[in-house]
mmCIF file of C-alpha atoms in Angstrom:
data_model
loop_
_atom_site.group_PDB
_atom_site.id
_atom_site.type_symbol
_atom_site.label_atom_id
_atom_site.label_comp_id
_atom_site.label_asym_id
_atom_site.label_seq_id
_atom_site.Cartn_x
_atom_site.Cartn_y
_atom_site.Cartn_z
ATOM 1 C CA MET A 73 0.056 0.060 -0.040
ATOM 2 C CA SER A 74 2.845 2.361 0.878
ATOM 3 C CA GLU A 75 4.475 1.533 -2.286
ATOM 4 C CA LEU A 76 1.369 2.694 -4.240
ATOM 5 C CA LEU A 77 1.160 5.866 -2.343
ATOM 6 C CA LEU A 78 4.749 6.643 -3.086
ATOM 7 C CA ALA A 79 4.738 5.783 -6.877
ATOM 8 C CA PRO A 80 3.303 9.260 -7.947
ATOM 9 C CA TRP A 81 6.047 11.107 -5.850
ATOM 10 C CA THR A 82 8.663 8.664 -7.272
ATOM 11 C CA TRP A 83 7.597 9.496 -10.740
ATOM 12 C CA LEU A 84 7.535 13.156 -10.110
ATOM 13 C CA ARG A 85 11.217 13.180 -8.701
ATOM 14 C CA GLU A 86 12.431 10.988 -11.693
ATOM 15 C CA SER A 87 10.475 13.090 -14.352
ATOM 16 C CA PHE A 88 11.255 16.807 -12.901
ATOM 17 C CA ALA A 89 14.341 18.219 -11.375
ATOM 18 C CA TRP A 90 12.273 20.776 -9.337
ATOM 19 C CA PRO A 91 8.892 19.143 -8.975
ATOM 20 C CA TRP A 92 7.823 21.625 -6.316
ATOM 21 C CA TRP A 93 7.198 24.280 -8.879
ATOM 22 C CA LEU A 94 4.017 22.202 -9.763
ATOM 23 C CA LEU A 95 2.596 23.412 -6.461
ATOM 24 C CA ALA A 96 2.150 26.987 -8.039
ATOM 25 C CA LEU A 97 -0.484 25.641 -10.642
ATOM 26 C CA PRO A 98 -3.553 26.570 -8.636
ATOM 27 C CA LEU A 99 -2.042 29.961 -7.540
ATOM 28 C CA PRO A 100 -3.732 32.199 -9.981
ATOM 29 C CA GLY A 101 -7.130 30.583 -9.028
ATOM 30 C CA LEU A 102 -6.672 30.942 -5.381
ATOM 31 C CA VAL A 103 -5.568 34.562 -5.899
ATOM 32 C CA ARG A 104 -8.786 35.156 -8.005
ATOM 33 C CA ARG A 105 -10.990 33.580 -5.528
ATOM 34 C CA LEU A 106 -9.526 34.956 -2.262
ATOM 35 C CA ALA A 107 -8.632 38.403 -3.340
ATOM 36 C CA PRO A 108 -11.251 41.069 -2.345
ATOM 37 C CA PRO A 109 -13.292 42.378 -5.455
ATOM 38 C CA ALA A 110 -12.343 45.663 -6.734
ATOM 39 C CA ARG A 111 -14.594 48.577 -5.501
ATOM 40 C CA ALA A 112 -16.659 50.138 -8.182
ATOM 41 C CA GLY A 113 -15.957 53.838 -8.298
ATOM 42 C CA GLY A 114 -18.070 56.663 -9.673
ATOM 43 C CA ALA A 115 -18.270 57.347 -13.224
ATOM 44 C CA ALA A 116 -15.415 59.267 -14.526
ATOM 45 C CA LEU A 117 -17.551 60.666 -17.492
ATOM 46 C CA ARG A 118 -21.078 60.890 -17.961
ATOM 47 C CA VAL A 119 -22.408 60.510 -21.474
ATOM 48 C CA PRO A 120 -25.968 60.196 -22.613
ATOM 49 C CA TYR A 121 -25.324 56.681 -24.108
ATOM 50 C CA GLY A 122 -23.723 55.097 -21.101
ATOM 51 C CA GLU A 123 -26.230 52.327 -20.973
ATOM 52 C CA THR A 124 -25.648 51.557 -24.537
ATOM 53 C CA LEU A 125 -21.915 51.120 -23.861
ATOM 54 C CA ALA A 126 -22.576 48.933 -20.947
ATOM 55 C CA ALA A 127 -24.755 46.626 -22.819
ATOM 56 C CA LEU A 128 -22.207 46.313 -25.568
ATOM 57 C CA ALA A 129 -19.616 45.468 -23.077
ATOM 58 C CA ARG A 130 -21.779 42.774 -21.560
ATOM 59 C CA GLY A 131 -22.539 41.329 -24.891
ATOM 60 C CA GLY A 132 -19.229 41.314 -26.734
ATOM 61 C CA GLY A 133 -15.513 41.324 -26.241
ATOM 62 C CA HIS A 134 -13.533 38.416 -24.713
ATOM 63 C CA ARG A 135 -14.012 39.836 -21.112
ATOM 64 C CA GLY A 136 -17.370 41.101 -19.824
ATOM 65 C CA ALA A 137 -18.319 42.143 -16.379
ATOM 66 C CA GLY A 138 -19.025 38.613 -15.496
ATOM 67 C CA GLY A 139 -16.311 37.023 -17.770
ATOM 68 C CA GLY A 140 -13.433 35.133 -16.928
ATOM 69 C CA VAL A 141 -9.643 34.997 -17.868
ATOM 70 C CA SER A 142 -8.888 33.730 -21.391
ATOM 71 C CA PRO A 143 -8.278 29.958 -21.521
ATOM 72 C CA TRP A 144 -5.164 30.620 -23.347
ATOM 73 C CA LEU A 145 -3.629 32.426 -20.330
ATOM 74 C CA TRP A 146 -4.719 29.605 -18.067
ATOM 75 C CA LEU A 147 -2.864 27.042 -20.488
ATOM 76 C CA ALA A 148 0.097 29.371 -20.684
ATOM 77 C CA TRP A 149 0.430 29.508 -16.845
ATOM 78 C CA LEU A 150 0.233 25.555 -16.628
ATOM 79 C CA LEU A 151 2.899 25.114 -19.164
ATOM 80 C CA LEU A 152 4.912 27.728 -17.533
ATOM 81 C CA CYS A 153 4.844 25.942 -14.274
ATOM 82 C CA VAL A 154 5.673 22.695 -15.974
ATOM 83 C CA ALA A 155 8.866 24.322 -17.595
ATOM 84 C CA ALA A 156 9.800 25.795 -14.236
ATOM 85 C CA ALA A 157 9.701 22.274 -12.812
ATOM 86 C CA ARG A 158 12.465 21.340 -15.422
ATOM 87 C CA PRO A 159 11.015 18.051 -16.911
ATOM 88 C CA GLN A 160 13.838 15.478 -17.690
ATOM 89 C CA GLN A 161 14.086 12.257 -19.515
ATOM 90 C CA LEU A 162 16.559 9.465 -18.960
ATOM 91 C CA GLY A 163 18.795 8.910 -21.959
ATOM 92 C CA GLU A 164 20.384 5.676 -23.150
ATOM 93 C CA ALA A 165 22.864 4.070 -20.690
ATOM 94 C CA VAL A 166 26.445 4.691 -21.600
ATOM 95 C CA ARG A 167 29.633 3.447 -20.128
ATOM 96 C CA PRO A 168 32.251 6.396 -20.405
ATOM 97 C CA PRO A 169 35.802 5.035 -21.034
ATOM 98 C CA HIS A 170 38.105 4.649 -17.973
ATOM 99 C CA ALA A 171 41.741 4.421 -18.196
ATOM 100 C CA GLY A 172 43.508 2.603 -15.223
ATOM 101 C CA ARG A 173 45.319 -0.527 -14.285
ATOM 102 C CA ASP A 174 45.063 -3.508 -11.879
ATOM 103 C CA LEU A 175 48.402 -3.991 -10.133
ATOM 104 C CA MET A 176 49.117 -6.417 -7.450
ATOM 105 C CA LEU A 177 52.196 -5.561 -5.333
ATOM 106 C CA ALA A 178 54.172 -8.383 -3.549
ATOM 107 C CA LEU A 179 56.614 -7.235 -0.851
ATOM 108 C CA ASP A 180 59.255 -9.404 0.896
ATOM 109 C CA LEU A 181 59.127 -9.136 4.623
ATOM 110 C CA SER A 182 61.623 -11.774 5.292
ATOM 111 C CA GLY A 183 64.558 -11.335 7.795
ATOM 112 C CA SER A 184 67.025 -10.161 5.259
ATOM 113 C CA MET A 185 64.952 -7.001 4.849
ATOM 114 C CA ARG A 186 66.350 -5.848 7.988
ATOM 115 C CA GLU A 187 69.734 -5.125 6.665
ATOM 116 C CA PRO A 188 70.556 -1.460 7.208
ATOM 117 C CA ASP A 189 72.409 -0.712 3.882
ATOM 118 C CA MET A 190 70.014 1.863 2.441
ATOM 119 C CA GLU A 191 69.828 5.798 2.752
ATOM 120 C CA LEU A 192 66.850 7.764 3.056
ATOM 121 C CA GLY A 193 67.128 11.500 3.725
ATOM 122 C CA GLY A 194 70.752 11.273 4.598
ATOM 123 C CA GLN A 195 70.209 8.606 7.198
ATOM 124 C CA ALA A 196 70.969 4.814 7.189
ATOM 125 C CA VAL A 197 67.776 2.764 7.087
ATOM 126 C CA ASP A 198 66.938 -0.857 6.477
ATOM 127 C CA ARG A 199 65.616 -2.137 3.221
ATOM 128 C CA LEU A 200 62.065 -2.402 4.306
ATOM 129 C CA THR A 201 61.933 1.084 5.464
ATOM 130 C CA ALA A 202 63.351 2.457 2.143
ATOM 131 C CA ALA A 203 60.973 0.030 0.250
ATOM 132 C CA LYS A 204 57.987 1.439 2.091
ATOM 133 C CA ALA A 205 58.837 5.048 1.367
ATOM 134 C CA VAL A 206 59.153 4.357 -2.395
ATOM 135 C CA LEU A 207 55.960 2.281 -2.476
ATOM 136 C CA ALA A 208 54.091 4.961 -0.498
ATOM 137 C CA ASP A 209 55.093 7.523 -3.189
ATOM 138 C CA PHE A 210 54.108 5.165 -5.966
ATOM 139 C CA LEU A 211 50.777 4.699 -4.306
ATOM 140 C CA ASP A 212 50.210 8.442 -4.102
ATOM 141 C CA ARG A 213 50.603 8.760 -7.763
ATOM 142 C CA ARG A 214 47.966 6.135 -8.718
ATOM 143 C CA ARG A 215 44.971 7.717 -10.577
ATOM 144 C CA GLY A 216 42.110 5.436 -11.408
ATOM 145 C CA ASP A 217 44.174 2.243 -10.694
ATOM 146 C CA ARG A 218 43.231 -0.702 -8.485
ATOM 147 C CA VAL A 219 46.048 -1.938 -6.316
ATOM 148 C CA GLY A 220 46.267 -5.041 -4.057
ATOM 149 C CA LEU A 221 49.091 -5.955 -1.619
ATOM 150 C CA ILE A 222 50.667 -9.426 -0.944
ATOM 151 C CA VAL A 223 53.387 -9.720 1.682
ATOM 152 C CA PHE A 224 55.533 -12.952 1.914
ATOM 153 C CA GLY A 225 58.166 -14.462 4.005
ATOM 154 C CA ARG A 226 57.941 -18.228 5.087
ATOM 155 C CA ARG A 227 54.412 -17.902 3.849
ATOM 156 C CA ALA A 228 52.510 -15.639 1.497
ATOM 157 C CA TYR A 229 49.464 -13.399 2.739
ATOM 158 C CA ALA A 230 47.217 -11.161 0.769
ATOM 159 C CA LEU A 231 46.744 -8.106 2.981
ATOM 160 C CA THR A 232 44.485 -6.155 0.676
ATOM 161 C CA PRO A 233 42.503 -7.293 -2.483
ATOM 162 C CA LEU A 234 42.480 -5.272 -5.739
ATOM 163 C CA THR A 235 40.829 -2.014 -4.575
ATOM 164 C CA HIS A 236 40.535 1.654 -5.530
ATOM 165 C CA ASP A 237 40.790 2.437 -1.697
ATOM 166 C CA LEU A 238 44.566 3.201 -1.906
ATOM 167 C CA ALA A 239 44.409 4.748 1.623
ATOM 168 C CA SER A 240 43.728 1.227 3.041
ATOM 169 C CA VAL A 241 46.575 -0.329 0.860
ATOM 170 C CA ARG A 242 48.981 2.351 2.208
ATOM 171 C CA GLN A 243 47.763 1.775 5.769
ATOM 172 C CA GLN A 244 48.422 -2.079 5.416
ATOM 173 C CA LEU A 245 51.781 -1.214 3.881
ATOM 174 C CA ASP A 246 52.825 1.059 6.831
ATOM 175 C CA ASP A 247 51.755 -1.717 9.409
ATOM 176 C CA SER A 248 53.725 -4.395 7.752
ATOM 177 C CA VAL A 249 56.877 -5.294 9.727
ATOM 178 C CA ILE A 250 59.752 -7.806 9.157
ATOM 179 C CA GLY A 251 58.935 -11.181 10.071
ATOM 180 C CA LEU A 252 55.115 -10.730 9.868
ATOM 181 C CA ALA A 253 55.118 -13.565 7.372
ATOM 182 C CA GLY A 254 58.048 -15.410 8.765
ATOM 183 C CA GLN A 255 61.819 -15.093 8.434
ATOM 184 C CA GLU A 256 62.421 -17.176 5.278
ATOM 185 C CA THR A 257 61.419 -16.240 1.526
ATOM 186 C CA ALA A 258 58.623 -17.856 -0.359
ATOM 187 C CA ILE A 259 58.804 -16.340 -3.712
ATOM 188 C CA GLY A 260 57.256 -19.019 -5.571
ATOM 189 C CA ASP A 261 54.148 -19.053 -3.148
ATOM 190 C CA ALA A 262 53.940 -15.311 -3.378
ATOM 191 C CA ILE A 263 53.666 -15.484 -7.149
ATOM 192 C CA ALA A 264 50.944 -18.333 -6.976
ATOM 193 C CA LEU A 265 48.860 -16.392 -4.533
ATOM 194 C CA ALA A 266 49.107 -13.322 -6.982
ATOM 195 C CA VAL A 267 47.956 -15.450 -9.782
ATOM 196 C CA LYS A 268 45.066 -16.647 -7.744
ATOM 197 C CA ARG A 269 43.925 -13.162 -7.011
ATOM 198 C CA LEU A 270 44.331 -11.941 -10.564
ATOM 199 C CA ARG A 271 42.789 -14.839 -12.358
ATOM 200 C CA ARG A 272 39.300 -13.187 -12.492
ATOM 201 C CA GLN A 273 40.645 -9.954 -14.067
ATOM 202 C CA PRO A 274 40.776 -9.420 -17.878
ATOM 203 C CA ALA A 275 43.833 -10.906 -19.427
ATOM 204 C CA GLU A 276 45.546 -7.402 -20.252
ATOM 205 C CA GLN A 277 45.060 -6.451 -16.571
ATOM 206 C CA ARG A 278 46.900 -9.194 -14.808
ATOM 207 C CA VAL A 279 50.152 -7.540 -13.581
ATOM 208 C CA LEU A 280 52.324 -8.390 -10.661
ATOM 209 C CA VAL A 281 55.144 -6.194 -9.241
ATOM 210 C CA LEU A 282 57.405 -8.390 -7.038
ATOM 211 C CA LEU A 283 60.003 -6.898 -4.751
ATOM 212 C CA THR A 284 62.499 -9.173 -2.870
ATOM 213 C CA ASP A 285 66.051 -9.053 -1.589
ATOM 214 C CA GLY A 286 66.788 -12.821 -1.301
ATOM 215 C CA VAL A 287 66.432 -16.275 -2.778
ATOM 216 C CA ASN A 288 63.544 -18.621 -2.523
ATOM 217 C CA THR A 289 64.064 -20.609 0.735
ATOM 218 C CA ALA A 290 60.754 -21.678 1.695
ATOM 219 C CA GLY A 291 57.244 -22.491 0.253
ATOM 220 C CA LEU A 292 55.637 -25.136 -1.795
ATOM 221 C CA LEU A 293 56.472 -23.856 -5.263
ATOM 222 C CA GLU A 294 59.686 -22.894 -6.905
ATOM 223 C CA PRO A 295 59.665 -19.502 -8.617
ATOM 224 C CA LEU A 296 60.019 -20.853 -12.130
ATOM 225 C CA LYS A 297 57.288 -23.347 -11.542
ATOM 226 C CA ALA A 298 54.950 -20.559 -10.296
ATOM 227 C CA ALA A 299 56.054 -18.560 -13.265
ATOM 228 C CA GLU A 300 54.822 -21.162 -15.537
ATOM 229 C CA LEU A 301 51.377 -20.987 -13.850
ATOM 230 C CA ALA A 302 51.441 -17.165 -14.120
ATOM 231 C CA ARG A 303 52.123 -17.616 -17.844
ATOM 232 C CA ALA A 304 49.242 -20.016 -18.369
ATOM 233 C CA ASP A 305 46.854 -17.596 -16.684
ATOM 234 C CA GLY A 306 48.266 -14.555 -18.485
ATOM 235 C CA VAL A 307 49.855 -12.883 -15.521
ATOM 236 C CA ARG A 308 52.766 -10.614 -16.252
ATOM 237 C CA ILE A 309 55.458 -10.310 -13.802
ATOM 238 C CA HIS A 310 57.929 -7.561 -13.084
ATOM 239 C CA THR A 311 60.611 -8.444 -10.617
ATOM 240 C CA VAL A 312 62.586 -6.107 -8.610
ATOM 241 C CA ALA A 313 65.810 -7.273 -6.990
ATOM 242 C CA PHE A 314 66.395 -4.734 -4.099
ATOM 243 C CA GLY A 315 69.464 -4.813 -1.980
ATOM 244 C CA GLY A 316 72.775 -2.870 -1.417
ATOM 245 C CA GLU A 317 76.238 -4.077 -1.925
ATOM 246 C CA GLY A 318 76.532 -5.298 1.557
ATOM 247 C CA SER A 319 77.914 -2.107 3.065
ATOM 248 C CA LEU A 320 76.750 0.426 5.583
ATOM 249 C CA SER A 321 77.443 4.108 5.599
ATOM 250 C CA LEU A 322 79.092 4.983 8.910
ATOM 251 C CA PHE A 323 80.649 8.564 9.325
ATOM 252 C CA GLY A 324 80.794 9.046 5.735
ATOM 253 C CA LEU A 325 82.549 5.667 5.128
ATOM 254 C CA ARG A 326 81.171 2.398 3.681
ATOM 255 C CA VAL A 327 81.690 -0.378 6.024
ATOM 256 C CA PRO A 328 81.051 -3.920 4.569
ATOM 257 C CA LEU A 329 78.528 -6.119 6.235
ATOM 258 C CA PRO A 330 79.460 -9.682 6.274
ATOM 259 C CA GLY A 331 77.261 -11.943 4.397
ATOM 260 C CA ALA A 332 75.290 -9.340 2.701
ATOM 261 C CA GLY A 333 75.189 -8.267 -0.875
ATOM 262 C CA ASP A 334 75.340 -11.594 -2.524
ATOM 263 C CA GLU A 335 71.945 -13.022 -1.320
ATOM 264 C CA ILE A 336 69.819 -12.164 -4.341
ATOM 265 C CA ASP A 337 69.099 -14.748 -6.879
ATOM 266 C CA GLU A 338 68.954 -12.406 -9.885
ATOM 267 C CA ALA A 339 69.153 -15.248 -12.355
ATOM 268 C CA ALA A 340 65.875 -16.628 -11.070
ATOM 269 C CA LEU A 341 64.043 -13.258 -10.982
ATOM 270 C CA GLN A 342 65.231 -12.598 -14.498
ATOM 271 C CA ALA A 343 63.890 -16.041 -15.659
ATOM 272 C CA VAL A 344 60.472 -15.355 -13.933
ATOM 273 C CA ALA A 345 59.974 -11.883 -15.534
ATOM 274 C CA ARG A 346 61.232 -13.349 -18.974
ATOM 275 C CA ALA A 347 58.882 -16.332 -18.949
ATOM 276 C CA THR A 348 55.772 -14.120 -18.214
ATOM 277 C CA GLY A 349 56.551 -11.162 -20.530
ATOM 278 C CA GLY A 350 57.522 -8.752 -17.779
ATOM 279 C CA ARG A 351 60.749 -7.003 -17.044
ATOM 280 C CA PHE A 352 63.429 -7.512 -14.526
ATOM 281 C CA PHE A 353 64.842 -4.467 -12.506
ATOM 282 C CA ARG A 354 67.865 -4.206 -10.199
ATOM 283 C CA ALA A 355 67.913 -1.557 -7.460
ATOM 284 C CA ARG A 356 70.976 -1.060 -5.261
ATOM 285 C CA ASP A 357 69.801 2.088 -3.555
ATOM 286 C CA THR A 358 66.646 4.002 -2.862
ATOM 287 C CA ALA A 359 67.086 6.242 -5.802
ATOM 288 C CA GLN A 360 67.370 3.472 -8.237
ATOM 289 C CA LEU A 361 64.249 1.850 -6.696
ATOM 290 C CA ALA A 362 62.262 5.160 -7.095
ATOM 291 C CA GLY A 363 63.424 5.261 -10.721
ATOM 292 C CA ILE A 364 62.218 1.531 -11.230
ATOM 293 C CA TYR A 365 58.862 2.237 -10.002
ATOM 294 C CA ALA A 366 58.675 5.535 -11.957
ATOM 295 C CA GLU A 367 59.405 3.138 -14.979
ATOM 296 C CA ILE A 368 56.677 0.872 -13.934
ATOM 297 C CA ASP A 369 54.253 3.855 -13.698
ATOM 298 C CA ARG A 370 54.838 4.581 -17.455
ATOM 299 C CA ILE A 371 53.487 1.154 -18.339
ATOM 300 C CA GLU A 372 50.511 1.777 -20.708
ATOM 301 C CA PRO A 373 47.354 2.245 -18.930
ATOM 302 C CA VAL A 374 44.492 -0.099 -19.853
ATOM 303 C CA ALA A 375 41.352 1.527 -21.198
ATOM 304 C CA ARG A 376 38.085 -0.121 -19.861
ATOM 305 C CA ALA A 377 34.610 0.687 -19.618
ATOM 306 C CA GLY A 378 33.482 2.736 -16.668
ATOM 307 C CA GLN A 379 30.339 2.495 -14.593
ATOM 308 C CA ALA A 380 27.172 2.647 -16.621
ATOM 309 C CA VAL A 381 25.398 5.984 -16.346
ATOM 310 C CA ARG A 382 22.109 7.206 -17.908
ATOM 311 C CA PRO A 383 22.396 10.918 -18.654
ATOM 312 C CA ARG A 384 19.385 13.086 -17.998
ATOM 313 C CA VAL A 385 18.011 14.997 -21.050
ATOM 314 C CA GLU A 386 16.435 18.339 -20.333
ATOM 315 C CA ARG A 387 13.003 18.978 -21.802
ATOM 316 C CA TYR A 388 11.856 22.315 -20.282
ATOM 317 C CA ALA A 389 12.305 23.966 -23.699
ATOM 318 C CA TRP A 390 9.059 22.439 -25.074
ATOM 319 C CA PRO A 391 6.607 23.672 -22.318
ATOM 320 C CA LEU A 392 8.458 27.040 -22.293
ATOM 321 C CA ALA A 393 7.824 27.347 -26.061
ATOM 322 C CA GLY A 394 4.259 26.381 -25.627
ATOM 323 C CA ALA A 395 3.675 28.768 -22.762
ATOM 324 C CA LEU A 396 4.935 31.689 -24.956
ATOM 325 C CA ALA A 397 2.833 30.549 -27.799
ATOM 326 C CA CYS A 398 -0.390 30.483 -25.613
ATOM 327 C CA ALA A 399 0.430 33.859 -24.254
ATOM 328 C CA ALA A 400 0.707 35.290 -27.751
ATOM 329 C CA LEU A 401 -2.691 33.802 -28.726
ATOM 330 C CA ALA A 402 -4.328 35.242 -25.621
ATOM 331 C CA LEU A 403 -3.182 38.716 -26.653
ATOM 332 C CA LEU A 404 -3.968 38.230 -30.323
ATOM 333 C CA TRP A 405 -7.172 36.342 -30.259
ATOM 334 C CA PRO A 406 -9.447 39.106 -28.913
ATOM 335 C CA ARG A 407 -8.182 41.626 -31.642
ATOM 336 C CA ARG A 408 -8.976 39.052 -34.138
ATOM 337 C CA ARG A 409 -12.399 38.521 -32.939
ATOM 338 C CA ARG A 410 -13.057 42.237 -32.831
ATOM 339 C CA ALA A 411 -11.841 42.430 -36.438
#
C-alpha cells in the first residue's frame, strides 16, 4: 500500500528536477477567489449613451463584467509551471571510457629486509623502510588504478584485494613489519597467490610487481614453476631485486656487512620476468628503486569501460515554448475577434 502511495511522488522526482514548482499551478485561481473584489468607483465621465456602452460590453468582447480569464492564459500558466519544474528524460545508458590498471604488489618481509644498507634522507635505514617510502610515493601517484598488496616471508598473505581504496593499501603497507610472514622467503608461493587473486581479471590487466632481496628458501612452489602457472593464466610479472652491495654508511665511510650483498638470486628473478613477458629490475639504493617504480608507472594504462550511467536530457524547452505561444494567442485572439 505504501509503495502505491509513493509511486506518484517517485515518478515526479524522476521526471522533474524541481517538482515543487508544480505546486504553483492553482495559485492564480486562489488569488482570483480569495482576493477582495475591486470597488466600483463613480463614473469618470457621464455620457447620454452610457447604458448602450454597458450593454455592448456585456454582450461582446472576450471579457465582460462577469467574464473570466482567457483559456489561453490558463494554459500558458500551466505550461510555464511545468517548464519551471524542469522536466527531464533519462537517456540511453552509456559506459564512459576509464583508463587505469590493476596492479598486485608483492613485498618481501623476510629477515634479510632488516639489513641497514640503504639511505633515506641522508640517514641509514633498513631495506624495508626504504621500500615502504618508495611504494608509498608510488601509491600516491595512482589515478584510477586498483592496487592489491601481498606480503611474503615463510608464507604468503594477501593483505588487501584489488581496490580503489589506496588509503587502505597504504595503511596496510605502513603496518607491515619484518617477520610478519616469517623469516624465510617464499617467492614461488607469493607468485602463486597473486595468480590466484588476478585470475578473475581481464587478461591484459593481470600484472604483478614483486620486490625481494633474497632467494627462494621456503614455500611449496619454486619460482620458475610458479612463473609457468602465471604464464598459463596470462599474468605478467615485473621482478625487482632490491638490496645494497653489503655495506653500511658510517661517518661517511662504507663499512662492509658480512654475508650481505650476494644473497639475491638475480638469475631466477630474470627467468621469472622473462617467462611471463615482464621486466627485471635491479635496485641497489633508494634512488634506483624510485626510478624503477617510475618506469613501471609508465606502463601503458588499460582502457576499460567505466560504470554505466544514464544521462538526464532536459525537456523544459518544449513547455516553455508552448507557454510563450499560448500567451501570444491570448493577446492576439481578442483583436482577431473584434476585427
